[in-house]
Coordinates of C-alpha atoms in Angstrom, one line a residue:
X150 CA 74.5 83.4 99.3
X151 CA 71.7 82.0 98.1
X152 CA 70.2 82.0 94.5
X153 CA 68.8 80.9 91.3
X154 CA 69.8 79.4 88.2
X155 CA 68.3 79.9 84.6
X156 CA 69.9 78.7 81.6
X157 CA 69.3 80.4 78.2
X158 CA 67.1 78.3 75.4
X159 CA 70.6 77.7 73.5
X160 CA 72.3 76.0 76.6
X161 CA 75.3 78.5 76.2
X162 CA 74.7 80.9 79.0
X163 CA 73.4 80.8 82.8
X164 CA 72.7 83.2 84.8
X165 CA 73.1 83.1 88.3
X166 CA 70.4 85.4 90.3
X167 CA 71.3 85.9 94.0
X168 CA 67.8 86.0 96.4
X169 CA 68.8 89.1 97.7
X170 CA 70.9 92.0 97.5
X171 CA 74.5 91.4 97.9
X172 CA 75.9 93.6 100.8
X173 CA 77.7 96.7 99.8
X174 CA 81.7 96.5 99.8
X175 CA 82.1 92.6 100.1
X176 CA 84.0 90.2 98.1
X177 CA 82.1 87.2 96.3
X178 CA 83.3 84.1 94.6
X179 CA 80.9 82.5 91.7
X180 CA 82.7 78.7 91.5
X181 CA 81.7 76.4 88.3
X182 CA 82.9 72.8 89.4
X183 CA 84.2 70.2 86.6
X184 CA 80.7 68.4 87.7
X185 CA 79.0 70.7 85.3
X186 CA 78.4 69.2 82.2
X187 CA 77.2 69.9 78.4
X188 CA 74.7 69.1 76.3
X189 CA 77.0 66.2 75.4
X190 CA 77.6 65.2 78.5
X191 CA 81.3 66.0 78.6
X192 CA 82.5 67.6 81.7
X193 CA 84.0 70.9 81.9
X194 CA 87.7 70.5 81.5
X195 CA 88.8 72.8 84.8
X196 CA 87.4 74.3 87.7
X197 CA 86.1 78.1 86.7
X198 CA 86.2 80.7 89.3
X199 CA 85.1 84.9 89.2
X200 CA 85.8 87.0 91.8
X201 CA 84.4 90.0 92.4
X202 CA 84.2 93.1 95.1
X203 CA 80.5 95.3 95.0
X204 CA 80.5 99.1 95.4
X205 CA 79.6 101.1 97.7
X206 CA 76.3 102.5 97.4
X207 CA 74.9 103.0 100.8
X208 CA 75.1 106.7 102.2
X209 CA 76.8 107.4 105.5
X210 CA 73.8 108.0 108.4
X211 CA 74.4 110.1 111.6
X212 CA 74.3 107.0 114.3
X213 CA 74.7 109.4 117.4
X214 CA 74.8 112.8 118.6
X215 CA 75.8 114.0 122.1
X216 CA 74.3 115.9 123.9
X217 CA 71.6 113.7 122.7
X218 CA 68.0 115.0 121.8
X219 CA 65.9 116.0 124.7
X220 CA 69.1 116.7 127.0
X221 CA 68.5 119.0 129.8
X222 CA 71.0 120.8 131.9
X223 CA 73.3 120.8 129.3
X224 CA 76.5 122.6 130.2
X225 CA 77.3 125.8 128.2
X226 CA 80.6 125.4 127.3
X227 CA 79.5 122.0 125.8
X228 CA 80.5 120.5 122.5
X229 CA 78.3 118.6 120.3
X230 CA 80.0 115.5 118.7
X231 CA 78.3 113.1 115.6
X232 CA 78.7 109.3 114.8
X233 CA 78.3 108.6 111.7
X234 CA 77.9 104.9 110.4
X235 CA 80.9 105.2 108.1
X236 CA 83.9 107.3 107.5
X237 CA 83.3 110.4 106.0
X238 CA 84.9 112.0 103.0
X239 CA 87.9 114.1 104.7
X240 CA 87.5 117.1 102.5
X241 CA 84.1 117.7 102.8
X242 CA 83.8 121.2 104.1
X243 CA 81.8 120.6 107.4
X244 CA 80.7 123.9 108.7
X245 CA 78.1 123.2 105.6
X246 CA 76.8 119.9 106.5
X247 CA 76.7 120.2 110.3
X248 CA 74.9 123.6 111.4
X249 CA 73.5 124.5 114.6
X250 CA 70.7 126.5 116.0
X251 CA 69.3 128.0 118.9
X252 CA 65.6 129.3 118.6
X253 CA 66.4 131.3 115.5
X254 CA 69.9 132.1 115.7
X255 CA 72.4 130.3 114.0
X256 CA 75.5 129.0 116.3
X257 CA 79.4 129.7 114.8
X258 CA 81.4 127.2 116.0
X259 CA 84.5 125.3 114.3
X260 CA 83.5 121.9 112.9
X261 CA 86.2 118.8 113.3
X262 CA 86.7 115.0 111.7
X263 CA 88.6 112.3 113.9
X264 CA 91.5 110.2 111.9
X265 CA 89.0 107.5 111.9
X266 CA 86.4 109.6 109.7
X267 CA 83.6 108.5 111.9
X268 CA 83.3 111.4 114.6
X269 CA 82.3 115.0 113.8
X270 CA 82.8 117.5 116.9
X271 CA 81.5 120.9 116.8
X272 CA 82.8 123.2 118.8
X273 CA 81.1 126.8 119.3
X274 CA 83.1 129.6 119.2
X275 CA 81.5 131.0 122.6
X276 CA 79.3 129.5 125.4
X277 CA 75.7 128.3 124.5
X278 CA 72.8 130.6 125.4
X279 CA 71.2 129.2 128.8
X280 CA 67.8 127.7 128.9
X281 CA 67.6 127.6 125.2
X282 CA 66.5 124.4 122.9
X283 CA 69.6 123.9 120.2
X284 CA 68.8 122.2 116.7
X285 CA 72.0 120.1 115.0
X286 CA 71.3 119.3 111.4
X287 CA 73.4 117.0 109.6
X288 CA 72.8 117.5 105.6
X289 CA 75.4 116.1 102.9
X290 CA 77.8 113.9 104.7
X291 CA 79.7 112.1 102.0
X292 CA 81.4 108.5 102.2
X293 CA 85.1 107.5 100.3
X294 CA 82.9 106.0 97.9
X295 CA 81.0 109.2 97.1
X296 CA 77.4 108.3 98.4
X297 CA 75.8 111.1 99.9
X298 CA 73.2 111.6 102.7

């Protein structure tokens, strides 16, 4: 990664300044070599070393949903299943953050997550109307790390 260095007025601290954001969940070494030396000139005695994991801030996005937007001849009996672009919070209560519509009506249906987290299916409790335009919003997915849409 690359960055900056700017040492304080007193020569005691430096701080190091990466040129961009570090990516979210991803383990980083900072490595002082015995090259750096004081004031003095004296070397540092051993090799110092920090390791360190960042956080997850980004919130999971919907990357897919089939029957995709603008579908025609969609068959009746059809599911609807999400991507998302992360694994999902397992106890999030889904039939609040995945509701669908057709013209005006709202659609019951049971609302599912894979074992991987990733896939949302909707299944409506009876066929879909025929020749009718059907909304899916996704509002409130949550990721492990507690980010939410």
């Amino acid at each position: 990664v690359g960055s900056s260095l700017s040492i304080s007025s007193d020569g005691k601290n430096v701080t190091l300044t990466p040129n961009s954001i570090l990516a979210d969940v991803t383990t980083y070494a900072v490595v002082v070599s015995t090259s750096v030396k004081d004031r003095n000139g004296l070397s540092l005695v051993q090799e110092f070393r920090s390791i360190f994991t960042t956080a997850d801030e980004t919130a999971p996005t919907v990357s897919s949903i089939s029957p995709s937007s603008g579908s025609i001849q969609v068959p009746v009996n059809s599911s609807i299943v999400i991507n998302t672009s992360e694994p999902v919070a397992a106890d999030l209560n889904l039939s609040q953050v995945v509701q669908v519509s057709g013209g005006q009506t709202s659609v019951s249906g049971t609302t599912s997550l894979d074992n991987t987290g990733r896939i949302i299916t909707f299944v409506p409790t009876g066929n879909l109307a025929e020749s009718t335009t059907f909304t899916v919003t996704v509002n409130g997915l949550r990721d492990l790390g507690g980010n939410v849409q």
